[in-house]
PDB file of C-alpha atoms in Angstrom:
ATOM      1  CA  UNK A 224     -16.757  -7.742   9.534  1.00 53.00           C
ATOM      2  CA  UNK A 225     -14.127  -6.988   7.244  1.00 58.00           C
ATOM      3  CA  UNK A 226     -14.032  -3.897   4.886  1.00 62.00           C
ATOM      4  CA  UNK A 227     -11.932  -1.791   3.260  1.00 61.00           C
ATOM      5  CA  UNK A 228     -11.611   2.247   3.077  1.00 64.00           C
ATOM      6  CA  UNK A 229      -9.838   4.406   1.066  1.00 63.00           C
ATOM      7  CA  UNK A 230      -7.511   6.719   3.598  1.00 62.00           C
ATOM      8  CA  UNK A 231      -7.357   9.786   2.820  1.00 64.00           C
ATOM      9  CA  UNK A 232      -4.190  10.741   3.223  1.00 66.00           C
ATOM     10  CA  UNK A 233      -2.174   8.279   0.956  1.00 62.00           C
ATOM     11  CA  UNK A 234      -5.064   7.502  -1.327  1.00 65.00           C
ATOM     12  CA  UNK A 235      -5.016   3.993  -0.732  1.00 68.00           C
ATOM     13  CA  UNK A 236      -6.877   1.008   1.347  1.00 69.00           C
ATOM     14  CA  UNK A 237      -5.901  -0.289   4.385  1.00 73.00           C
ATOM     15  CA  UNK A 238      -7.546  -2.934   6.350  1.00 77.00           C
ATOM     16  CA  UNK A 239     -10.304  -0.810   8.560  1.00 75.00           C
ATOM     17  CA  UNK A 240     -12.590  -1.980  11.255  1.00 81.00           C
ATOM     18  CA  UNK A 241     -11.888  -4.722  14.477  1.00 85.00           C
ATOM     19  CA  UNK A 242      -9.574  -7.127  12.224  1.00 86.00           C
ATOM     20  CA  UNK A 243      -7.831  -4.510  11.239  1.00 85.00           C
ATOM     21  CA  UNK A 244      -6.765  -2.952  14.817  1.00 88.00           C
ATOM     22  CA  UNK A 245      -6.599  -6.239  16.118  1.00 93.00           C
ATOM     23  CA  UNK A 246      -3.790  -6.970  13.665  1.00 91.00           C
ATOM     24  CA  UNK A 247      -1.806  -3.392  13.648  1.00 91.00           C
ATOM     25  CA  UNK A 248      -1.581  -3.599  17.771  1.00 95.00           C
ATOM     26  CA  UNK A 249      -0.117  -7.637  17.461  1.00 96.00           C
ATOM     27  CA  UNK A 250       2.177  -6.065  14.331  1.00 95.00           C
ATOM     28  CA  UNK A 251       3.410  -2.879  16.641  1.00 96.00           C
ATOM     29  CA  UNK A 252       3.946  -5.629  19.580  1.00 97.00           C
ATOM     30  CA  UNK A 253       6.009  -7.887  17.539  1.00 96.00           C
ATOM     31  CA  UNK A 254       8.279  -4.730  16.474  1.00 97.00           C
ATOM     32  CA  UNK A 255       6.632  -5.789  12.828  1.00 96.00           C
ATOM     33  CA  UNK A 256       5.632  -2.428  12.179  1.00 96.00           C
ATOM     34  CA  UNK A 257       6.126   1.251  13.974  1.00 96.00           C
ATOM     35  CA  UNK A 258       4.586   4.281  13.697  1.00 94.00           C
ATOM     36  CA  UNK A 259       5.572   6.719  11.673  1.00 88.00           C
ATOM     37  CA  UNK A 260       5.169   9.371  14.237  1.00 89.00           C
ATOM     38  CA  UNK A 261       4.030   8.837  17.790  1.00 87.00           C
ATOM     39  CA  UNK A 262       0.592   9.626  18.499  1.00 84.00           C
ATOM     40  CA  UNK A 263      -0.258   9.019  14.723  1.00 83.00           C
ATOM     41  CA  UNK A 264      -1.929   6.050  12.658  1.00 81.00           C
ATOM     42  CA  UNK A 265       0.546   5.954  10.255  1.00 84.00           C
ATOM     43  CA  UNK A 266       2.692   2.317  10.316  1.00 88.00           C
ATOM     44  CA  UNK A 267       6.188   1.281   8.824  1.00 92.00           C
ATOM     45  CA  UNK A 268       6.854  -1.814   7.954  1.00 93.00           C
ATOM     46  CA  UNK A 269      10.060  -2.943   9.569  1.00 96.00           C
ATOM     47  CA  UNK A 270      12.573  -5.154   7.838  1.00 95.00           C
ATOM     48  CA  UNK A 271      11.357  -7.282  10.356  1.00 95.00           C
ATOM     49  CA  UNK A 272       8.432  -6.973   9.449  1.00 95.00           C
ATOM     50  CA  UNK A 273       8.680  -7.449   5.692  1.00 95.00           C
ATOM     51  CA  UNK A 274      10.658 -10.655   6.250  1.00 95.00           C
ATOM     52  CA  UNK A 275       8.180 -12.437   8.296  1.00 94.00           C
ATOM     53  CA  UNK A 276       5.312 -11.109   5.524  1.00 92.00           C
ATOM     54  CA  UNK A 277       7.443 -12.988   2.503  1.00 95.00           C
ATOM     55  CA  UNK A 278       8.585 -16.285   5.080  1.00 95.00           C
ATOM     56  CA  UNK A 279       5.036 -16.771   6.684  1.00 93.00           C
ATOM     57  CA  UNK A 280       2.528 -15.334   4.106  1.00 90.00           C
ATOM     58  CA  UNK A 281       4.445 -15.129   0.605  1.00 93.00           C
ATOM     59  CA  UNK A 282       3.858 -11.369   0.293  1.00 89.00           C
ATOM     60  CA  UNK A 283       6.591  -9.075  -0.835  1.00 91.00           C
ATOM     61  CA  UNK A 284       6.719  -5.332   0.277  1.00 83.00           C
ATOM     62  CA  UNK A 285       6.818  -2.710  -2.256  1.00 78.00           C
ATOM     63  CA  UNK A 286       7.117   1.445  -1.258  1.00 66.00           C
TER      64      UNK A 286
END
């Protein structure tokens, strides 16, 4: 199922659940994203990361 929460640290939704997960451990594998600080959930995109978003899936990265 996919769903949406609101985190509350940034005050924003993220992509929750199975999908979600799924697609932040293939993201951290491809060096597409890294955490902000070990041990945490936080994610930066890498420039990487941001180029394959725009090539593959037309989606520009904003801060």
């Amino acid at each position: 199922m996919l769903k949406f929460c609101l985190d509350w640290s940034e005050q924003r939704h993220h992509l929750a659940g199975a999908l979600g997960a799924a697609l932040a451990e293939r993201f951290l594998e491809q060096g597409w994203v890294t955490r902000r600080r070990p041990g945490h959930r936080a994610l930066r995109l890498t420039e990487s990361g941001a180029d394959i978003l725009a090539d593959r899936l037309g989606i520009r990265a904003t801060d």
